[in-house]
């Protein structure tokens, strides 16, 4: 959930590490630290708060000398966000220093064992325990590979760990389990990081380290080993992202930039699968023969990806007439769900590293289900472990609050549903072609909505003082309401809830009072009248009623935003856009850090 960077080469490491850590600030953090090795001693500097505090303490890294180092931005899990608890952590004589992403679940057990062996602890973190456990095994075996292999065998949980040993000059070691880590190499430099943007400025050639593998980085060289110490040969991958896509490009915030990138994201994702007027999923590995054999679909996801899955459920059931079950991955993994080998298990994750979603995928695979991942990050853990992968074309998403990745997930769902419907003979050729034409028209319609953003900005200004907001809708509109509500609470910190409109009378309407803001999403012709009746019920109890609708004929006393008409199956891709803009403007008006909302992290790689 936080950021790791490591560098070894022929340049001063500190300025490079600080610059790379700045590219990971979007991931969420509350303290930062850096360790630089000059070949004799390891110098550690840490700071609570923003990375800028660390930059100031080190004079932009100029006060630290050495060509080898590791850095970290921490999102507190064990212990408060203090300088003492910040990474890097070290053994007592500062000869072993480490940074860590993830959670060591049995750290108390390991801490007790180490305490009995004479170790003491200065922090509240599981990472200090991890570092001193490595120290214990290094003193026992005098071999970094054996020390880290024993670490892997003794700890439970998730981790991406980077370690410097003071008596191993010119080397950085790394090991991971269920937390992302990439390793980049150039002629005279090697780098490691928890995400691509950190190293994109320096290299595009990367290796993906798998679970329980150990890497040894040297200048311009990296070697991989399994926990038995046997060397592994890996193939280098090339990052194709344009570096500018990870920059703001003149926008005030990444969130606004990424909202405006959605027409391109939709076009790119569609173009990857629509060939000669038909949906081609050969790159995904889904054949018509396989599609016909599935008896049902189970989808697991978290957060916004879960909301995209709820939309997919409505679309699949209507278009394909196949049973679909949508599961919160965090709940699914702790149940004993009834699964059938004939079902297709779909997992959705922007990062491809979401801990709960990965656990759900592994549970489904253990039950022998065919698995499909919808992810945005090539080479991510979920992508590597799923049987089939649909890569969305969102590009790097920097703002913590997802917008364009969610939109790309919706498009992926539509495309898969259309392919299923056609293969299972649920659509005529004419209807199939018309639906594809509607998909191809979505980018222009999203652009039309973006052209009206000033209207949403003015409306946001009129309600930015609200403390309670309710979103209502039915069917797909309810699914969009879930996402609209989440976006608002994520970045504006306003209490917000989404309800299926028909459920209001079953208790929730008791919360409506004078001035409560109620936002109705109305894009489905078959339920529009009922949703508007529900909205009217809130108005009679003093609510400030607002409508986002695709029907210009719907009358509203207050603010109404008209969304371009489209096929009702695909309406979520349009109706969500003004809700994203509303959340953005409400956040700006309330003076919040839009791209880095409090307490949140971009990639949730721990429970």
XYZ file of C-alpha atoms in Angstrom:
607
model
C 0.000 0.000 0.000
C 3.024 2.203 0.402
C 6.052 2.913 -1.765
C 9.433 1.185 -2.042
C 12.397 2.317 -4.121
C 15.909 0.902 -4.292
C 18.896 2.037 -6.381
C 22.411 0.781 -7.023
C 24.601 2.215 -9.738
C 27.279 4.795 -10.471
C 25.369 7.929 -9.410
C 24.513 9.428 -6.026
C 21.573 7.320 -4.887
C 19.704 9.670 -2.535
C 18.438 12.251 -5.070
C 17.306 9.449 -7.401
C 15.482 7.594 -4.629
C 13.722 10.748 -3.411
C 12.685 11.621 -6.956
C 11.364 8.089 -7.498
C 9.493 8.106 -4.183
C 7.747 11.300 -5.298
C 6.270 9.311 -8.169
C 4.694 6.953 -5.624
C 3.090 9.561 -3.364
C -0.282 8.772 -4.949
C -0.234 5.352 -3.294
C -0.941 6.900 0.091
C 1.504 7.328 2.993
C 2.053 9.157 6.270
C 5.839 9.033 6.787
C 8.987 8.499 4.736
C 12.581 7.431 5.109
C 15.772 6.672 3.219
C 18.932 4.633 3.840
C 22.143 5.252 1.866
C 25.187 2.965 1.918
C 28.573 4.510 1.113
C 30.388 1.178 1.226
C 31.341 1.588 4.891
C 28.316 2.767 6.846
C 24.570 2.921 6.256
C 23.072 6.363 6.910
C 19.346 6.436 7.774
C 17.117 9.536 7.768
C 13.368 9.410 8.492
C 10.540 11.921 8.754
C 6.890 11.842 9.772
C 4.464 13.499 7.383
C 4.945 14.321 3.732
C 7.900 13.327 1.586
C 8.775 17.019 1.398
C 9.807 16.824 5.081
C 12.320 14.111 4.211
C 13.532 16.076 1.209
C 14.097 19.091 3.446
C 15.938 17.071 6.124
C 18.342 15.636 3.534
C 18.709 18.795 1.411
C 17.151 16.972 -1.529
C 19.448 14.016 -0.849
C 22.609 16.091 -1.230
C 23.575 15.528 2.412
C 23.679 11.738 1.931
C 26.492 10.167 -0.080
C 26.649 6.735 -1.622
C 25.616 4.934 -4.786
C 23.451 2.312 -3.086
C 20.257 2.885 -1.127
C 16.634 2.103 -0.350
C 13.710 4.413 0.401
C 10.146 4.102 1.585
C 6.867 5.934 2.033
C 4.869 4.291 4.824
C 1.134 3.882 5.302
C 0.784 3.020 8.985
C -0.480 -0.439 9.902
C 1.476 -1.330 13.059
C 2.214 1.709 15.179
C 1.374 5.364 14.727
C 2.817 7.384 11.818
C 5.856 8.633 13.716
C 9.500 9.072 12.768
C 10.394 6.176 15.044
C 7.988 3.825 13.264
C 8.912 5.028 9.774
C 11.014 2.837 7.494
C 13.820 1.928 6.906
C 14.331 -0.275 9.957
C 17.605 -1.771 11.076
C 19.316 -4.198 13.428
C 21.066 -2.838 16.507
C 24.391 -2.058 14.853
C 22.898 -0.754 11.570
C 24.555 -3.474 9.503
C 21.240 -4.727 8.116
C 18.624 -2.238 6.938
C 15.258 -3.009 5.324
C 12.074 -1.476 3.943
C 8.846 -3.426 3.725
C 5.380 -3.248 2.212
C 2.655 -5.528 3.533
C 1.811 -7.091 6.886
C 3.639 -9.821 8.802
C 0.705 -11.592 10.400
C 2.711 -13.628 12.915
C 5.050 -10.812 13.908
C 4.115 -11.089 17.597
C 5.095 -14.750 17.620
C 8.393 -13.954 15.879
C 9.010 -10.981 18.168
C 8.619 -13.176 21.241
C 11.084 -15.718 19.841
C 13.614 -13.012 19.043
C 13.155 -11.443 22.484
C 14.034 -14.773 24.089
C 17.206 -14.739 22.010
C 18.226 -11.349 23.373
C 16.754 -8.963 20.801
C 15.125 -5.678 21.840
C 12.824 -3.444 19.821
C 12.598 0.325 19.426
C 9.402 0.608 17.331
C 5.837 -0.721 17.243
C 6.182 -2.117 13.728
C 6.121 -5.570 12.229
C 8.861 -4.394 9.863
C 11.432 -4.035 12.637
C 10.609 -7.610 13.624
C 11.086 -8.700 10.007
C 14.434 -6.913 9.802
C 15.716 -8.468 13.001
C 14.492 -11.894 11.930
C 16.626 -11.525 8.796
C 19.476 -10.413 11.065
C 19.073 -13.545 13.205
C 19.313 -15.872 10.218
C 22.148 -13.899 8.644
C 24.200 -14.245 11.826
C 23.398 -17.952 11.794
C 24.195 -18.716 8.125
C 26.358 -15.741 6.972
C 24.548 -15.930 3.624
C 21.886 -13.435 2.437
C 20.118 -16.064 0.330
C 19.826 -18.490 3.236
C 18.782 -15.696 5.593
C 15.976 -14.570 3.300
C 14.928 -18.147 2.471
C 14.488 -18.863 6.179
C 12.616 -15.585 6.564
C 10.170 -16.750 3.877
C 9.667 -20.058 5.656
C 9.072 -18.517 9.077
C 6.726 -15.589 8.429
C 3.072 -15.499 7.463
C 1.465 -12.586 5.686
C 2.346 -10.410 2.721
C 5.561 -8.582 2.022
C 7.820 -6.900 -0.454
C 11.128 -6.601 1.355
C 14.305 -4.830 0.218
C 17.445 -5.337 2.308
C 20.966 -3.916 2.428
C 23.703 -5.917 4.183
C 26.686 -3.747 5.191
C 29.170 -6.536 4.509
C 27.753 -7.158 1.019
C 29.021 -4.032 -0.728
C 27.489 -3.341 -4.111
C 24.372 -5.469 -3.561
C 20.703 -5.012 -2.640
C 18.533 -8.023 -1.891
C 14.769 -8.320 -2.319
C 12.077 -10.908 -1.672
C 8.308 -10.755 -2.055
C 5.018 -12.514 -1.360
C 1.656 -11.097 -2.461
C 2.951 -7.512 -2.613
C 4.042 -5.895 -5.849
C 7.687 -5.358 -6.720
C 9.397 -4.723 -10.025
C 13.085 -4.582 -10.834
C 14.520 -2.372 -13.567
C 17.956 -2.609 -15.169
C 20.093 -0.344 -17.372
C 23.756 -0.617 -18.398
C 25.256 0.559 -15.094
C 22.247 0.828 -12.790
C 19.637 -1.389 -11.193
C 16.469 -0.262 -9.419
C 13.597 -1.853 -7.566
C 10.210 -0.327 -6.848
C 6.687 -1.155 -5.783
C 5.210 0.377 -8.946
C 6.272 1.306 -12.466
C 6.044 5.142 -12.278
C 8.906 5.187 -9.764
C 11.464 3.959 -12.293
C 9.921 4.950 -15.614
C 12.200 7.989 -15.863
C 15.283 5.793 -15.575
C 14.493 2.554 -17.382
C 11.731 0.748 -19.242
C 13.288 -2.712 -18.980
C 11.832 -4.530 -15.985
C 11.642 -7.952 -14.375
C 8.714 -9.221 -12.323
C 9.757 -11.107 -9.202
C 7.366 -13.888 -8.186
C 6.307 -15.108 -4.759
C 9.074 -16.618 -2.604
C 11.754 -15.579 -5.088
C 14.873 -13.691 -4.034
C 16.615 -11.077 -6.163
C 20.173 -9.807 -5.861
C 20.691 -6.417 -7.513
C 24.130 -5.200 -8.586
C 25.140 -2.376 -10.934
C 23.334 -3.094 -14.208
C 22.702 -6.701 -13.222
C 20.122 -8.726 -11.337
C 20.082 -12.416 -10.437
C 17.052 -14.366 -9.232
C 16.952 -17.375 -6.921
C 14.356 -19.686 -5.428
C 14.357 -20.397 -1.693
C 16.594 -23.414 -2.291
C 19.258 -21.040 -3.575
C 18.953 -22.230 -7.168
C 19.294 -19.511 -9.792
C 16.243 -18.727 -11.937
C 16.355 -17.324 -15.458
C 13.801 -14.577 -16.096
C 12.771 -12.710 -19.233
C 12.911 -8.938 -19.272
C 9.701 -7.045 -20.091
C 9.465 -3.606 -21.671
C 7.171 -0.923 -20.275
C 5.332 0.763 -23.136
C 3.703 3.593 -21.196
C 4.407 7.112 -22.320
C 6.071 8.802 -19.350
C 3.845 11.859 -19.881
C 0.779 9.797 -18.991
C 2.073 9.658 -15.424
C 2.333 13.479 -15.255
C -0.438 16.043 -14.727
C -0.132 17.547 -18.204
C -1.373 20.993 -17.206
C -4.302 19.803 -15.082
C -4.547 20.959 -11.490
C -4.974 17.409 -10.222
C -4.462 13.899 -11.552
C -8.103 13.075 -10.799
C -9.359 15.776 -13.169
C -6.829 14.742 -15.812
C -7.888 11.114 -15.554
C -11.581 12.020 -15.762
C -10.779 13.798 -19.035
C -8.813 10.806 -20.318
C -11.866 8.557 -20.275
C -12.883 9.056 -23.923
C -9.418 7.844 -24.964
C -9.490 4.981 -22.454
C -12.837 3.784 -23.824
C -11.567 4.019 -27.404
C -8.343 2.149 -26.623
C -10.112 -0.621 -24.718
C -12.696 -1.040 -27.485
C -10.075 -1.021 -30.237
C -8.222 -3.802 -28.474
C -11.190 -6.154 -28.890
C -13.431 -4.997 -31.746
C -12.140 -6.332 -35.054
C -14.074 -5.919 -38.307
C -17.228 -4.984 -36.420
C -17.164 -7.969 -34.071
C -15.934 -8.595 -30.531
C -12.738 -10.634 -30.727
C -11.553 -12.057 -27.395
C -8.788 -14.215 -28.821
C -6.217 -12.121 -26.969
C -8.047 -12.981 -23.759
C -8.165 -16.660 -24.585
C -11.965 -17.011 -24.483
C -13.250 -19.213 -27.284
C -16.900 -19.699 -28.251
C -16.611 -23.350 -27.245
C -15.613 -22.390 -23.711
C -18.208 -19.643 -23.486
C -20.985 -22.117 -24.288
C -19.982 -24.546 -21.535
C -20.209 -22.165 -18.581
C -23.265 -22.665 -16.369
C -22.806 -19.399 -14.523
C -20.451 -16.575 -13.653
C -19.059 -15.530 -10.255
C -17.394 -12.118 -10.014
C -15.266 -11.015 -7.067
C -13.856 -7.546 -6.512
C -13.379 -4.717 -4.001
C -14.296 -1.033 -3.939
C -14.947 0.573 -7.312
C -14.114 -2.674 -9.090
C -16.954 -4.271 -7.125
C -19.291 -1.525 -8.321
C -18.242 -2.236 -11.911
C -19.034 -5.890 -11.218
C -22.549 -4.978 -10.047
C -23.129 -3.229 -13.386
C -21.821 -6.336 -15.176
C -24.265 -8.515 -13.268
C -27.241 -6.594 -14.643
C -25.792 -6.532 -18.166
C -24.868 -10.225 -18.250
C -28.163 -11.435 -16.843
C -30.176 -9.365 -19.321
C -28.031 -9.906 -22.401
C -26.789 -13.443 -21.861
C -29.511 -14.938 -19.636
C -26.860 -16.617 -17.470
C -26.790 -16.722 -13.654
C -24.325 -14.169 -12.256
C -23.210 -13.741 -8.661
C -21.199 -10.730 -7.506
C -19.093 -11.100 -4.357
C -17.127 -8.725 -2.181
C -13.707 -10.356 -2.300
C -13.023 -9.480 1.339
C -16.103 -11.474 2.396
C -15.823 -14.230 -0.182
C -12.422 -15.406 1.041
C -13.720 -16.089 4.549
C -16.809 -17.995 3.540
C -17.050 -21.527 2.311
C -18.790 -20.527 -0.928
C -20.646 -23.037 -3.033
C -18.801 -23.091 -6.355
C -19.174 -25.328 -9.382
C -16.439 -26.334 -11.799
C -18.710 -25.344 -14.669
C -18.742 -21.692 -13.554
C -16.413 -18.970 -14.784
C -14.759 -17.058 -11.969
C -13.969 -13.415 -12.802
C -11.792 -11.216 -10.607
C -11.518 -7.456 -11.222
C -8.641 -5.334 -9.934
C -7.037 -2.160 -11.282
C -3.620 -2.929 -9.814
C -3.776 -6.682 -10.134
C -2.368 -6.826 -6.591
C -5.472 -6.327 -4.411
C -4.921 -8.720 -1.498
C -8.540 -9.832 -0.984
C -9.165 -10.239 -4.712
C -5.997 -12.292 -5.095
C -7.087 -14.534 -2.223
C -10.512 -14.985 -3.850
C -8.834 -15.931 -7.138
C -6.704 -18.531 -5.412
C -9.743 -19.974 -3.653
C -11.565 -20.320 -6.982
C -8.527 -21.959 -8.586
C -8.284 -24.414 -5.708
C -11.889 -25.406 -6.497
C -10.886 -26.030 -10.146
C -12.914 -23.176 -11.671
C -11.768 -21.521 -14.863
C -10.592 -18.017 -13.974
C -10.536 -14.704 -15.814
C -8.859 -11.537 -14.558
C -9.800 -8.016 -15.634
C -6.762 -5.931 -14.678
C -4.948 -2.811 -15.787
C -1.355 -3.662 -14.877
C 0.568 -6.029 -17.129
C 2.590 -8.595 -15.203
C 0.699 -8.069 -11.934
C 0.197 -11.024 -9.609
C -3.486 -11.528 -10.430
C -2.697 -11.336 -14.149
C -0.001 -13.972 -13.801
C -2.106 -16.355 -11.730
C -5.428 -16.210 -13.602
C -6.057 -18.636 -16.459
C -7.123 -15.806 -18.765
C -6.551 -12.057 -18.658
C -8.436 -9.089 -20.099
C -6.078 -6.114 -19.941
C -7.884 -2.796 -19.778
C -6.185 0.104 -21.524
C -6.478 2.763 -18.836
C -2.752 3.447 -18.602
C -1.205 4.534 -15.291
C -3.824 5.860 -12.883
C -2.223 8.116 -10.289
C -5.101 9.608 -8.315
C -6.105 7.373 -5.421
C -9.789 7.745 -6.332
C -10.232 5.671 -9.475
C -12.081 7.087 -12.456
C -10.679 5.940 -15.784
C -9.777 2.448 -14.532
C -13.383 1.943 -13.389
C -14.607 3.087 -16.795
C -12.239 0.683 -18.557
C -13.556 -2.163 -16.375
C -17.107 -1.347 -17.451
C -16.078 -1.482 -21.121
C -14.370 -4.827 -20.542
C -17.590 -6.151 -19.003
C -19.704 -4.952 -21.938
C -17.366 -6.559 -24.471
C -17.298 -9.899 -22.666
C -21.085 -9.846 -22.275
C -21.578 -9.164 -25.984
C -19.246 -12.006 -26.928
C -21.095 -14.351 -24.559
C -24.507 -13.292 -25.881
C -23.482 -13.806 -29.488
C -21.743 -17.142 -28.874
C -24.749 -18.450 -26.949
C -27.118 -17.208 -29.667
C -28.944 -14.682 -27.496
C -28.499 -11.831 -29.996
C -29.427 -11.513 -33.643
C -26.733 -10.263 -36.000
C -28.582 -6.943 -36.365
C -28.948 -6.379 -32.634
C -25.314 -7.363 -32.088
C -24.136 -4.822 -34.646
C -26.307 -2.064 -33.199
C -24.929 -2.652 -29.713
C -21.357 -2.476 -30.989
C -22.223 0.773 -32.753
C -23.522 2.139 -29.428
C -20.267 1.160 -27.738
C -18.255 2.952 -30.395
C -20.355 6.086 -29.830
C -19.571 6.252 -26.100
C -16.293 8.266 -26.296
C -17.965 11.157 -28.116
C -20.841 11.160 -25.617
C -18.439 11.196 -22.654
C -16.708 14.149 -24.291
C -20.073 15.896 -24.544
C -20.590 15.502 -20.787
C -17.097 16.820 -20.062
C -17.973 19.888 -22.120
C -20.701 20.679 -19.563
C -18.495 20.399 -16.485
C -18.976 24.088 -15.584
C -22.618 23.354 -14.817
C -21.578 20.642 -12.365
C -18.955 22.933 -10.868
C -21.576 25.606 -10.198
C -23.926 23.053 -8.672
C -21.116 21.720 -6.458
C -20.517 25.237 -5.172
C -24.164 25.485 -4.117
C -24.108 22.263 -2.063
C -20.493 22.002 -0.873
C -21.614 22.710 2.693
C -23.777 19.581 2.872
C -22.821 16.981 5.440
C -25.104 14.135 4.361
C -25.809 12.954 0.818
C -27.876 10.035 -0.430
C -27.701 8.526 -3.914
C -30.630 6.477 -5.203
C -31.321 4.461 -8.318
C -32.684 1.174 -9.546
C -30.906 -1.594 -11.453
C -27.857 -0.274 -13.272
C -28.639 3.163 -11.841
C -28.281 1.705 -8.352
C -24.879 0.269 -9.317
C -23.808 3.717 -10.549
C -25.122 5.284 -7.344
C -22.800 3.026 -5.366
C -19.827 4.351 -7.308
C -20.986 7.973 -7.189
C -21.399 7.763 -3.428
C -17.983 6.166 -2.966
C -16.283 8.834 -5.073
C -17.901 11.597 -3.010
C -16.944 10.154 0.366
C -13.408 9.250 -0.796
C -12.332 12.725 -1.832
C -14.754 15.174 -0.151
C -15.079 13.363 3.229
C -18.833 14.043 3.155
C -20.966 11.306 4.661
C -22.634 9.638 1.696
C -24.677 6.499 1.130
C -26.211 4.796 -1.883
C -29.492 2.930 -1.771
C -31.616 0.949 -4.140
C -34.438 3.462 -4.510
C -37.117 0.915 -3.645
C -35.463 0.293 -0.265
C -35.871 3.877 0.968
C -39.213 3.152 2.593
C -37.726 0.182 4.454
C -36.084 2.330 7.082
C -33.675 4.708 5.375
C -36.197 7.447 4.689
C -36.199 8.147 8.431
C -32.814 9.831 7.907
C -34.192 12.401 5.474
C -34.659 15.863 6.945
C -34.739 19.457 5.744
C -31.807 20.149 3.450
C -30.576 16.556 3.062
C -29.146 16.209 -0.451
C -30.649 13.305 -2.393
C -29.243 12.535 -5.841
C -31.252 10.312 -8.166
C -29.624 8.551 -11.116
C -32.275 7.924 -13.771
C -31.102 6.318 -17.007
C -33.206 3.146 -17.217
C -36.537 3.712 -19.007
C -38.248 0.757 -17.330
C -37.620 2.055 -13.795
C -37.437 5.839 -14.325
C -40.978 6.549 -13.188
C -40.596 4.539 -9.988
C -37.273 6.165 -9.108
C -38.758 9.623 -9.607
C -41.624 8.662 -7.301
C -39.072 7.665 -4.663
C -37.294 10.990 -5.124
C -40.600 12.816 -4.693
C -41.079 11.033 -1.360
C -37.797 12.479 -0.107
C -38.761 15.965 -1.292
C -41.944 15.898 0.784
C -39.696 15.332 3.816
C -37.539 18.372 3.074
C -34.791 16.865 0.916
C -32.902 18.875 -1.706
C -33.637 16.679 -4.723
C -31.268 16.394 -7.709
C -31.574 14.354 -10.907
C -28.940 13.004 -13.297
C -30.945 11.589 -16.164
C -30.823 10.555 -19.798
C -34.464 11.579 -20.293
C -34.741 15.336 -21.000
C -38.513 15.134 -20.498
C -38.170 14.320 -16.795
C -39.125 17.383 -14.774
C -37.249 18.418 -11.668
C -37.775 21.364 -9.359
C -34.095 21.606 -8.481
C -30.869 20.881 -10.345
C -31.110 18.503 -13.299
C -28.226 17.294 -15.439
C -29.115 15.649 -18.730
C -26.881 12.799 -19.848
C -26.694 11.839 -23.551
C -28.917 8.924 -24.452
C -27.367 5.535 -25.108
C -28.300 1.884 -24.986
C -29.567 1.360 -21.400
C -27.126 -1.546 -20.960
C -24.239 0.908 -21.369
C -25.657 3.890 -19.494
C -23.317 3.477 -16.524
C -20.403 4.654 -18.654
C -22.140 8.013 -19.112
C -24.054 8.573 -15.885
C -20.950 8.023 -13.751
C -19.023 10.878 -15.410
C -20.970 13.803 -13.859
C -20.832 12.039 -10.488
C -17.040 11.838 -10.745
C -16.913 15.534 -11.591
C -19.247 16.376 -8.720
C -17.002 14.525 -6.249
C -13.925 16.263 -7.656
C -15.375 19.776 -7.414
C -16.810 19.161 -3.938
C -13.350 18.073 -2.794
C -11.634 21.115 -4.287
C -14.203 23.469 -2.788
C -13.641 21.958 0.647
C -9.868 22.380 0.347
C -8.942 18.694 0.345
C -5.934 16.969 -1.205
C -7.880 15.496 -4.111
C -5.299 13.023 -5.395
C -4.219 11.772 -1.969
C -7.310 11.577 0.246
C -6.717 10.922 3.909
C -6.313 7.355 5.182
C -6.524 5.849 1.693
C -4.002 4.048 -0.478
C -4.091 3.390 -4.201
C -3.342 -0.303 -4.132
C -4.749 -2.238 -1.178
C -2.223 -5.015 -0.819
C -2.983 -5.816 2.828
C -6.232 -6.732 4.573
